Amino acid sequence: MFFAVTVGDWLGEVENWVFAVLAIAMVYAAIRVVTTKNVVHAALFLVIALGGSAAIFLLLGAEFVAWTVVMVYIGAVIVLFLFGIMITRAPLGYETKLSHPRRVRIGAALASGALFLLIGGAMLDAFGDDPVPAAIDPTRTSDIGQSIFERFVIPFEVVSFVLLAALIGGIVIARQDPTVEEEEVLQ
Amino acid sequence: MENIAFLPIGPEVILLIGAVIVLMAAVTLDQDRRDWGVVGAIALLVAFLLSWAQWLRLDYLERGQELAFSARGVESIHMPMVVMDRFSAFAGVLIFLIAFLALVGNWGLVKTLGKRGAEYVALVLLAAAGLHMMVISSNLILLFMGLETASIALYVIAGFARVERNSDESALKYFLLGSFASAIFLYGIALVYAGTGSISIYGSGGILAFFSSQPVAVLEVGILLTGIALMIVGLAFKVSAAPFHQWAPDVYQGAASGSVSLMAAGVKVAGIAALARVLMGAFPSRIDDWAPIIALLALLSIIVGTVGAIGQGDVKRMLAYSGVAHAGFMLSAFVAGVGGIPSIWFYLATYAVQLVGAFTVVSLVSGVRSGASPFDQYKGLFERSPWVAMAMATFMLGMGGIPFFAGFVGKVGVFGAAMSAGYTWLVAAGLIASIAGLFFYLRIVVLMFFEAPVMAEAPGTATAAPRLAGGAGFVIALTAGLTILFGIIPWPLLNIVKNAL
């Protein structure tokens, strides 16, 4: 019922081929992010996974979102990860102590597998045999701008205060604490 | 474009302006001047008054009208985003009162923070704004943004006293688990959007309109229910309902005593209210689907919280576990649907006030910056400081649900609501847990009144009479007074909460 279209039809569409390649690459990269023992490799695999999601947004005609993913996530967040690893002088090589005991790993695998089945099942149940629209209209960037500054103006403003809170937090945590003598003077 | 009404988001605007002024003033003023503290307190007070004004304005607008919970909110900016109803107005009164008391009562903490005090005050203001935003939003995206504003501010507040050993661990634990819960909540929003085609609760094209246009069969029921379940998980984490409670004892114990009251009481108010808004505001027609989940969460929380609290030897850990149990008591009124909201509000208001008072006492007795608060520090408190001991006893008896204290009326209300919905087993479990819970509340009272003080040589052990510094005395007196007042004459508050939906 879920896969009413035949395999031949499916293979006939170019988009499906592109999607299949992207999906396989993303799933592989996503698994490697968690399983690799090297922090830098994990960050680089995350680049592949995020790049794949940007490509899927492109396939769906959401070009602005796709390039935002590229700029913000691949461009900024991953670079921040790498800088964080560098600045905190985390071990760059293979880390053997990262692995948890066996029962913890099995428990985590079971929990994430169950969540995957639940969400995947719900998705298939809802959209499994829906045909993809023949022609997808690209979402225009101007429309997104319009809705951000009209309908979503309040959440947009709130985002800036989330960033302010995060900025204050970063300063508070990163700044040197007052020394013990200063503490005593203050008290 | 329609006229913009500023009253619905007035409190938020005031708080955000206040936060910016506090930060700027701290930079420009001399180091030893703390005038910005007054600005912070005034901003919270004004936000409190504005919420009250919202309530009065709604009274004026809705004279003689009987509106359903889902159809309220007469005045709003862009209806799909922010809703102003008595539910949100009452939440504002409560949240800003708690934040004000938490700030004033723990002024000692701000003083010891020195240069960083201004950042602490600014974060408290941002957290209060975020918490209230969770309740006023009629759009799930804005609800998430409010949740994130409050959460990020509170993660930092948890780690503020970094000199203390446990504070870092507390903040990191809170941050990692909290951001995970936020992600799950966000996934829930995405699935609800996939199921209903909307992230707006009210208004045309909103979730409610979707349900009323398709009353018989919702096509994508599986994806919708998955989304609702994930949203419940995310908010259950924030209100520390079992089995998502493991962070609470460690975080409460690790964070500076002076900062816990906002973290505990404020988040509980906003989380429960946001859960009520989502479940009863957006999905009242699916109550048969979510009520069993909530009932199970409530049962687990009541059992885990009560059993966990019995074995504790630290007041803050004990209060954290008892908070899990209290979350369970409040959740048990959810099964009654919209009819349960008044009893939830009464319970929430009285519990939050007691909790702020209790944590203020903890910060006096154990020190505003300290993490641990072992029972030894409370032995013989009555001899050292009779008034503080009596106030603490009031809070303990109130939380335990002894008649003539506010907690009793609240418990009667939530159990009555669960009973009316036919969840007798839940009420039975709640009653047993309430009686078992008396054990650990009364143990503190016995420690304070009948045991000799422990004269430990170890530094940092409070054996002298705690000094009633700053506004702590005022806060303790006010909260203890309210606990007794609403225990003996609960009718004024009962009348208010009856309309607060």
XYZ file of C-alpha atoms in Angstrom:
688
model
C 0.000 0.000 0.000
C 2.811 2.357 0.902
C 4.729 1.758 -2.285
C 2.006 1.746 -4.872
C 4.316 3.043 -7.572
C 6.328 0.372 -9.286
C 10.074 0.209 -9.167
C 10.308 0.967 -12.867
C 8.388 4.211 -12.490
C 10.522 5.142 -9.552
C 13.764 4.618 -11.442
C 12.472 6.557 -14.407
C 12.653 9.879 -12.586
C 16.000 11.648 -12.434
C 15.110 13.326 -9.154
C 14.757 9.935 -7.532
C 18.293 8.982 -8.539
C 19.629 12.209 -7.083
C 17.608 11.689 -3.942
C 18.794 8.095 -3.557
C 22.450 9.108 -3.761
C 21.911 11.946 -1.290
C 19.962 9.784 1.121
C 22.548 7.005 1.169
C 25.376 9.492 1.686
C 23.476 11.280 4.474
C 22.560 8.116 6.337
C 26.136 6.835 6.106
C 27.540 10.168 7.274
C 25.022 10.434 10.100
C 25.936 6.997 11.401
C 29.641 7.768 11.148
C 29.178 11.014 13.126
C 28.185 8.938 16.123
C 30.439 5.944 15.635
C 33.754 7.543 14.696
C 36.268 7.828 17.496
C 37.905 10.979 16.153
C 36.223 14.259 17.057
C 37.464 16.066 13.953
C 36.220 13.292 11.688
C 32.832 13.476 13.407
C 32.635 17.183 12.599
C 33.594 16.530 8.969
C 30.999 13.775 8.584
C 28.480 16.253 9.941
C 29.413 18.500 7.001
C 28.369 15.722 4.603
C 25.086 15.143 6.433
C 24.257 18.855 6.481
C 25.314 19.292 2.860
C 22.935 16.489 1.923
C 20.061 18.180 3.734
C 20.858 21.427 1.919
C 20.757 19.548 -1.380
C 17.375 18.051 -0.509
C 16.047 21.534 0.237
C 17.292 22.524 -3.234
C 15.445 19.580 -4.767
C 12.283 20.786 -3.070
C 12.725 24.252 -4.529
C 13.601 25.939 -1.222
C 16.755 27.629 -2.418
C 16.976 30.235 0.322
C 16.720 27.627 3.067
C 19.299 25.493 1.277
C 21.866 28.268 1.100
C 21.107 29.284 4.679
C 21.947 25.746 5.759
C 25.193 25.952 3.791
C 26.161 29.342 5.171
C 25.062 28.978 8.767
C 25.609 25.316 9.506
C 28.455 24.301 7.223
C 30.027 27.722 7.109
C 29.706 28.853 10.699
C 28.685 26.075 13.060
C 31.140 23.456 11.809
C 33.967 25.974 11.738
C 33.012 26.871 15.300
C 33.188 23.185 16.216
C 36.648 22.866 14.754
C 37.843 26.042 16.439
C 36.328 24.828 19.696
C 38.227 21.575 19.401
C 41.397 23.485 18.615
C 41.086 26.110 21.360
C 40.126 23.706 24.123
C 43.110 21.545 23.087
C 40.947 18.471 22.910
C 42.859 15.399 21.742
C 42.875 15.403 17.962
C 43.719 11.747 17.418
C 41.597 8.690 17.989
C 39.989 8.788 21.386
C 39.609 5.376 22.960
C 37.997 6.476 26.186
C 34.961 7.914 24.421
C 33.236 4.550 24.155
C 30.636 3.736 26.744
C 30.166 0.311 28.306
C 28.478 -2.249 26.110
C 25.092 -2.231 27.844
C 24.876 1.556 27.570
C 25.566 1.363 23.846
C 22.957 -1.344 23.339
C 20.423 0.654 25.350
C 21.118 3.792 23.330
C 20.845 1.852 20.065
C 17.524 0.345 21.150
C 16.116 3.714 22.224
C 17.138 5.503 19.042
C 15.944 2.563 16.924
C 12.546 2.660 18.608
C 12.282 6.419 18.076
C 13.293 5.977 14.429
C 10.649 3.312 13.901
C 8.009 5.466 15.595
C 8.715 8.609 13.597
C 9.404 6.749 10.371
C 6.231 4.729 10.774
C 4.197 7.863 11.451
C 5.682 9.544 8.355
C 4.962 6.545 6.127
C 1.478 6.231 7.574
C 0.781 9.865 6.769
C 2.549 10.422 3.465
C 3.649 6.944 2.321
C 1.606 6.775 -0.872
C 1.157 10.462 -1.591
C 2.444 11.338 -5.039
C 5.080 14.053 -5.232
C 3.690 17.106 -7.018
C 4.799 17.042 -10.647
C 6.250 20.526 -10.676
C 7.406 22.193 -7.472
C 7.273 25.969 -7.501
C 10.450 27.376 -6.023
C 9.851 29.377 -2.862
C 10.907 32.914 -3.554
C 13.270 34.538 -1.097
C 11.186 37.699 -1.111
C 8.207 35.689 0.160
C 10.262 34.388 3.047
C 11.426 37.909 3.876
C 7.859 39.127 3.721
C 6.587 36.542 6.146
C 9.518 36.978 8.534
C 8.866 40.700 8.850
C 5.087 40.507 8.867
C 3.649 37.418 10.411
C 6.731 36.176 12.205
C 8.093 39.536 13.332
C 7.647 38.780 17.027
C 9.509 35.443 16.976
C 12.147 37.143 14.839
C 12.670 39.798 17.495
C 12.682 37.177 20.214
C 15.519 35.360 18.434
C 17.695 38.408 18.988
C 17.093 38.155 22.711
C 17.894 34.457 22.699
C 21.191 35.474 21.151
C 21.649 38.229 23.751
C 21.085 35.721 26.557
C 23.537 33.320 24.931
C 26.087 36.103 24.510
C 25.837 37.147 28.153
C 26.109 33.498 29.111
C 29.211 33.038 26.989
C 30.871 36.047 28.602
C 29.933 34.975 32.104
C 31.270 31.467 31.598
C 34.406 32.411 29.699
C 35.504 35.348 31.859
C 38.068 34.804 34.560
C 36.533 34.436 37.972
C 37.510 36.977 40.626
C 40.369 35.664 42.742
C 39.822 34.475 46.275
C 41.104 37.756 47.744
C 38.704 39.765 45.631
C 35.898 37.469 46.744
C 36.673 38.175 50.397
C 36.790 41.908 49.820
C 33.404 41.741 48.135
C 31.863 39.719 50.907
C -2.450 46.185 8.544
C -4.467 46.329 11.722
C -3.545 48.471 14.675
C -0.846 47.077 16.867
C -1.927 46.691 20.471
C 1.058 46.780 22.767
C -0.671 45.606 25.926
C -0.399 41.864 25.138
C 3.385 41.983 24.828
C 3.837 44.943 27.188
C 5.426 42.932 30.004
C 7.970 41.380 27.636
C 8.876 44.735 26.118
C 9.393 46.264 29.575
C 11.553 43.370 30.713
C 13.735 43.397 27.621
C 14.220 47.153 27.887
C 15.027 46.662 31.570
C 17.625 44.006 30.751
C 19.354 46.284 28.261
C 19.337 49.222 30.703
C 20.805 47.035 33.449
C 23.636 45.923 31.180
C 24.380 49.445 29.992
C 24.230 50.909 33.495
C 26.621 48.313 34.850
C 29.147 49.303 32.204
C 28.878 53.048 32.708
C 28.453 53.293 36.485
C 31.169 52.859 39.085
C 31.873 49.315 40.090
C 30.614 49.567 43.642
C 27.314 51.137 42.705
C 24.461 48.750 42.261
C 21.691 51.079 41.128
C 20.972 48.739 38.209
C 19.572 46.256 40.697
C 16.750 48.682 41.384
C 16.100 48.952 37.648
C 15.762 45.182 37.424
C 13.361 45.011 40.340
C 11.292 47.903 38.966
C 11.093 46.263 35.529
C 9.741 43.067 37.085
C 7.293 45.057 39.174
C 6.028 46.984 36.141
C 5.647 43.730 34.189
C 3.661 42.353 37.112
C 1.386 45.399 37.103
C 0.972 45.233 33.326
C -0.178 41.620 33.576
C -2.669 42.770 36.143
C -3.763 45.518 33.774
C -4.270 42.880 31.073
C -6.579 41.033 33.432
C -8.603 44.168 34.183
C -8.738 45.081 30.499
C -10.137 41.642 29.692
C -12.671 42.013 32.492
C -13.762 45.213 30.834
C -13.888 43.740 27.337
C -15.611 40.501 28.230
C -18.330 41.795 30.504
C -21.161 39.316 30.500
C -19.660 37.132 27.807
C -19.061 33.456 28.272
C -16.253 32.417 25.995
C -14.596 29.056 25.613
C -10.924 28.731 26.520
C -10.112 28.388 22.865
C -11.978 31.492 21.768
C -10.651 33.959 24.300
C -7.953 36.482 23.649
C -9.831 39.437 22.339
C -6.936 41.770 21.898
C -3.800 40.636 20.215
C -1.112 41.652 17.827
C -1.537 39.563 14.756
C -3.878 37.040 16.229
C -1.920 33.964 15.109
C 1.124 34.933 17.139
C 0.268 36.297 20.568
C -2.881 35.734 22.526
C -4.048 37.772 25.483
C -6.518 35.939 27.624
C -7.020 35.646 31.350
C -4.959 32.480 31.265
C -1.904 34.361 30.069
C -2.641 37.385 32.263
C -2.821 35.240 35.388
C 0.351 33.416 34.340
C 2.045 36.795 33.976
C 0.980 37.933 37.433
C 2.346 34.711 38.885
C 5.596 34.460 36.899
C 6.610 38.084 37.430
C 5.731 37.918 41.126
C 7.933 34.830 41.489
C 10.774 36.386 39.542
C 10.518 39.578 41.617
C 10.559 37.661 44.894
C 13.384 35.449 43.665
C 15.468 38.493 42.803
C 14.685 40.547 45.908
C 14.907 37.608 48.296
C 18.332 36.646 47.034
C 19.847 40.085 46.789
C 22.708 38.699 48.865
C 23.704 36.511 45.932
C 23.826 39.467 43.560
C 26.020 41.332 46.023
C 28.545 38.522 46.258
C 28.724 38.281 42.483
C 30.385 41.685 42.288
C 30.954 42.785 38.734
C 28.926 39.921 37.353
C 25.839 40.867 39.325
C 24.434 43.005 36.529
C 24.644 40.097 34.103
C 22.812 37.948 36.610
C 20.004 40.500 36.936
C 19.764 40.861 33.144
C 19.516 37.097 32.735
C 16.780 36.923 35.368
C 14.806 39.521 33.391
C 15.337 37.654 30.114
C 14.344 34.373 31.752
C 11.142 35.903 33.130
C 10.281 37.324 29.706
C 10.891 33.958 28.062
C 8.807 32.093 30.611
C 5.855 34.398 30.101
C 6.285 34.215 26.322
C 5.702 30.461 26.528
C 2.238 31.128 27.917
C 1.125 34.044 25.755
C 2.113 32.499 22.452
C -0.631 31.134 20.293
C 1.929 29.910 17.813
C 4.114 26.911 18.482
C 7.181 28.615 16.994
C 6.881 31.506 19.436
C 6.285 29.035 22.257
C 9.558 27.357 21.331
C 11.375 30.690 21.176
C 10.100 31.576 24.658
C 11.200 28.187 25.919
C 14.667 28.712 24.488
C 15.033 32.254 25.853
C 14.151 31.078 29.330
C 16.193 27.884 29.102
C 19.390 29.506 27.882
C 19.171 32.196 30.549
C 18.590 29.564 33.218
C 21.431 27.294 32.070
C 23.795 30.184 32.677
C 22.145 31.120 35.975
C 22.640 27.522 37.133
C 26.364 27.841 36.533
C 26.764 31.358 37.853
C 28.530 30.634 41.118
C 31.455 28.991 39.400
C 33.673 29.177 42.441
C 31.564 26.494 44.040
C 32.515 23.038 42.979
C 29.182 21.651 41.833
C 27.998 24.685 39.944
C 29.787 23.840 36.691
C 28.551 20.286 36.718
C 25.053 21.492 37.465
C 25.050 23.948 34.571
C 26.515 21.471 32.084
C 24.053 18.746 33.026
C 21.147 21.155 32.783
C 22.395 22.445 29.442
C 22.956 19.064 27.772
C 19.735 17.443 28.944
C 17.752 20.646 28.480
C 18.839 21.238 24.914
C 18.030 17.607 24.134
C 14.528 18.113 25.519
C 14.154 21.325 23.487
C 15.126 19.422 20.333
C 12.531 16.750 21.042
C 9.913 19.453 21.609
C 10.852 21.063 18.290
C 10.537 17.734 16.491
C 7.100 17.418 18.027
C 6.141 20.817 16.574
C 7.382 19.687 13.140
C 5.290 16.528 13.268
C 2.215 18.427 14.451
C 2.732 20.751 11.499
C 2.963 17.748 9.204
C -0.240 16.360 10.679
C -2.380 19.478 10.750
C -0.713 21.832 8.288
C -0.471 24.596 10.873
C 1.718 25.793 13.720
C -0.821 28.362 14.850
C -3.228 27.394 17.588
C -5.968 29.968 17.139
C -7.192 32.004 14.219
C -8.158 31.039 10.708
C -5.946 28.303 9.348
C -4.908 27.369 12.864
C -4.891 23.960 14.479
C -8.280 24.489 16.085
C -9.790 25.511 12.776
C -8.267 22.384 11.249
C -9.987 20.170 13.801
C -13.324 21.884 13.504
C -13.248 21.586 9.734
C -12.476 17.868 9.928
C -14.387 16.727 12.966
C -14.807 13.066 12.099
C -11.554 11.678 10.809
C -8.196 13.339 10.843
C -6.286 11.755 8.024
C -2.782 11.737 9.468
C -3.676 10.731 12.987
C -0.486 8.741 13.577
C 1.866 11.582 12.793
C -0.249 13.987 14.837
C -0.185 11.750 17.895
C 3.567 11.227 17.569
C 3.979 14.993 17.460
C 1.797 15.521 20.524
C 3.724 12.821 22.390
C 7.088 14.415 21.582
C 5.813 17.832 22.698
C 4.613 16.329 25.968
C 8.070 14.780 26.482
C 9.792 18.116 25.910
C 7.594 20.021 28.357
C 7.551 17.185 30.901
C 11.322 17.540 31.038
C 11.019 21.230 31.803
C 8.554 20.691 34.668
C 10.655 17.720 35.876
C 7.916 15.112 35.645
C 9.096 11.510 35.955
C 10.648 9.752 34.041
C 12.261 12.974 32.778
C 13.257 14.259 36.207
C 16.801 12.963 36.713
C 18.411 16.348 36.155
C 16.436 18.199 38.834
C 18.094 17.009 42.082
C 21.631 17.438 40.740
C 20.941 20.831 39.202
C 19.148 22.206 42.263
C 21.905 20.963 44.525
C 24.718 22.217 42.350
C 23.396 25.671 41.558
C 23.828 28.540 43.995
C 20.993 28.424 46.524
C 19.971 31.973 45.730
C 19.330 31.189 42.078
C 17.308 28.006 42.423
C 13.940 29.537 43.274
C 13.452 31.024 39.793
C 14.710 27.846 38.179
C 12.355 25.670 40.193
C 9.200 27.728 40.667
C 9.220 29.895 37.540
C 9.875 27.053 35.114
C 7.242 24.910 36.758
C 4.602 27.626 36.365
C 5.479 28.328 32.740
C 5.943 24.677 31.796
C 2.638 23.513 33.258
C 0.823 26.513 31.768
C 2.395 25.942 28.338
C 1.467 22.271 28.492
C -2.096 23.266 29.333
C -2.103 25.740 26.446
C -0.863 23.121 23.993
C -2.997 20.210 25.134
C -6.208 21.977 26.126
C -5.883 24.982 23.844
C -4.801 23.270 20.645
C -5.866 19.646 21.044
C -9.005 19.625 23.185
C -10.617 17.279 20.671
C -7.885 14.671 21.134
C -8.239 14.528 24.930
C -8.969 10.815 24.801
C -5.575 10.294 23.206
C -3.385 12.416 25.473
C -5.186 12.044 28.809
C -3.912 8.462 29.397
C -0.323 9.540 28.652
C -0.601 12.446 31.072
C -2.216 10.230 33.697
C 0.665 7.756 33.412
C 3.224 10.574 33.689
C 1.371 11.898 36.737
C 1.324 8.485 38.410
C 5.029 7.912 37.746
C 5.928 11.398 38.986
C 3.923 11.003 42.176
C 5.533 7.644 42.972
C 9.098 8.492 41.933
C 9.014 11.922 43.589
C 7.651 10.670 46.897
C 9.882 7.608 47.115
C 12.914 9.611 46.020
C 12.345 12.394 48.534
C 12.153 10.013 51.499
C 15.777 8.921 51.238
C 17.381 12.343 50.840
C 19.688 13.964 53.360
C 19.895 17.354 51.662
C 17.131 19.932 51.737
C 17.559 21.040 48.108
C 17.573 17.475 46.795
C 14.523 16.744 48.928
C 12.734 19.791 47.496
C 13.694 18.685 43.978
C 12.153 15.241 44.452
C 9.108 16.720 46.138
C 8.863 19.019 43.092
C 8.643 15.896 40.902
C 5.770 14.670 43.049
C 4.064 18.085 42.907
C 4.378 18.074 39.110
C 2.580 14.732 39.240
C -0.220 16.157 41.394
C -0.709 19.035 38.960
C -0.614 16.766 35.913
C -3.318 14.604 37.439
C -5.759 17.504 37.057
C -5.007 17.656 33.316
C -7.150 14.588 32.679
C -10.231 16.671 33.476
C -9.553 18.873 30.437
C -10.367 22.567 30.529
C -12.435 22.027 33.681
C -9.246 21.161 35.532
C -7.475 24.431 34.769
C -8.737 26.358 37.838
C -7.498 23.692 40.229
C -4.170 23.510 38.376
C -3.796 27.281 38.733
C -4.620 27.250 42.427
C -2.145 24.447 43.082
C 0.503 26.062 40.917
C 0.140 29.507 42.503
C 0.295 28.294 46.085
C 3.050 25.744 45.413
C 5.221 28.250 43.548
C 4.902 30.795 46.371
C 5.809 28.164 48.962
C 8.742 26.997 46.872
C 10.158 30.516 46.517
C 9.844 30.970 50.269
C 11.454 27.621 51.037
C 14.409 28.248 48.742
C 14.875 31.704 50.242
C 15.127 30.083 53.662
C 17.612 27.573 52.231
C 19.740 30.367 50.840
C 19.716 32.067 54.262
C 20.585 28.979 56.255
C 23.020 27.309 53.871
C 24.431 30.452 52.266
C 23.386 32.103 49.005
C 26.295 30.708 47.018
C 26.608 27.255 48.448
C 25.461 24.195 46.597
C 24.866 21.594 49.264
C 22.356 22.076 52.079
C 22.695 19.052 54.369
C 20.069 18.407 57.031
C 22.660 19.046 59.769
C 22.506 22.767 59.049
C 18.816 22.787 59.882
C 19.025 21.015 63.220
C 17.941 23.301 66.004
C 17.172 26.184 63.672
C 14.313 27.195 65.964
C 16.736 27.998 68.778
C 18.954 30.045 66.519
C 16.340 31.858 64.525
C 12.759 31.152 65.578
C 11.049 33.228 62.878
C 12.928 31.640 59.988
C 12.269 28.194 61.429
C 8.570 28.928 61.791
C 8.364 30.201 58.208
C 10.148 27.096 56.919
C 7.751 24.931 58.941
C 4.861 26.793 57.285
C 6.200 26.007 53.827
C 6.806 22.360 54.692
C 3.339 21.906 56.160
C 1.831 23.746 53.195
C 3.609 21.511 50.673
C 2.646 18.477 52.711
C -1.006 19.421 52.371
C -1.964 19.881 56.022
C -5.390 21.509 56.429
C -5.356 25.277 57.052
C -2.310 25.666 54.821
C -2.628 26.575 51.158
C -1.365 23.229 49.878
C -4.364 21.395 51.290
C -6.933 23.325 49.278
C -4.804 22.831 46.166
C -4.602 19.080 46.652
C -8.356 18.825 47.208
C -8.846 20.732 43.942
C -6.595 18.616 41.704
C -7.821 15.334 43.171
C -11.416 16.493 42.709
C -10.689 17.306 39.063
C -9.074 13.909 38.434
C -11.965 12.216 40.231
C -14.541 13.950 38.075
C -12.762 12.630 34.984
C -13.003 9.096 36.310
C -9.355 8.508 37.150
C -9.994 6.969 40.555
C -6.763 4.952 40.564
C -4.766 8.116 40.049
C -6.501 9.835 42.962
C -5.907 6.785 45.164
C -2.200 6.806 44.354
C -2.078 10.550 44.957
C -3.709 10.240 48.374
C -1.318 7.507 49.479
C 1.640 9.545 48.228
C 0.398 12.657 50.042
C 0.341 10.776 53.322
C 3.749 9.220 52.664
C 5.008 12.664 51.696
C 4.191 14.025 55.146
C 7.104 11.946 56.424
C 9.821 13.975 54.762
C 8.158 17.352 55.240
C 7.609 16.696 58.929
C 11.157 15.388 59.296
C 12.480 18.858 58.465
C 10.092 20.400 60.987
C 11.238 17.952 63.672
C 14.886 18.665 62.852
C 14.364 22.391 63.189
C 12.339 22.379 66.380
C 13.383 19.407 68.464
C 16.986 18.561 67.627
C 20.030 20.203 69.139
C 22.117 22.285 66.736
C 25.157 20.557 65.295
C 28.249 22.548 66.119
C 30.439 21.416 63.280
C 33.912 22.843 62.972
C 33.910 22.455 59.219
C 34.039 25.834 57.473
C 30.921 26.935 55.713
C 28.592 25.141 58.058
C 26.000 27.611 59.201
C 25.647 27.288 62.895
C 25.074 30.880 63.870
C 21.730 32.540 63.456
C 21.252 33.358 59.757
C 21.168 37.060 59.095
C 18.043 38.358 57.442
C 19.933 40.236 54.762
C 18.329 42.489 52.189
C 14.852 41.613 51.099
C 14.987 38.016 52.277
C 13.005 38.758 55.412
C 10.356 40.548 53.389
C 10.084 37.670 50.904
C 9.907 35.003 53.598
C 7.292 36.909 55.553
C 5.216 37.567 52.445
C 5.302 33.996 51.149
C 4.624 32.479 54.575
C 1.775 34.945 55.068
C 0.246 34.033 51.700
C 0.582 30.312 52.451
C -1.411 30.689 55.670
C -3.832 33.255 54.239
C -4.850 31.100 51.271
C -5.010 28.068 53.527
C -7.562 29.637 55.837
C -9.492 31.846 53.386
C -8.894 30.380 49.912
C -12.082 31.799 48.370
C -10.685 35.030 46.900
C -7.970 33.143 45.011
C -10.412 30.367 44.083
C -12.711 32.984 42.568
C -9.856 34.464 40.561
C -8.558 31.172 39.173
C -12.083 30.137 38.246
C -11.910 32.806 35.537
C -8.293 32.315 34.610
C -8.820 30.355 31.441
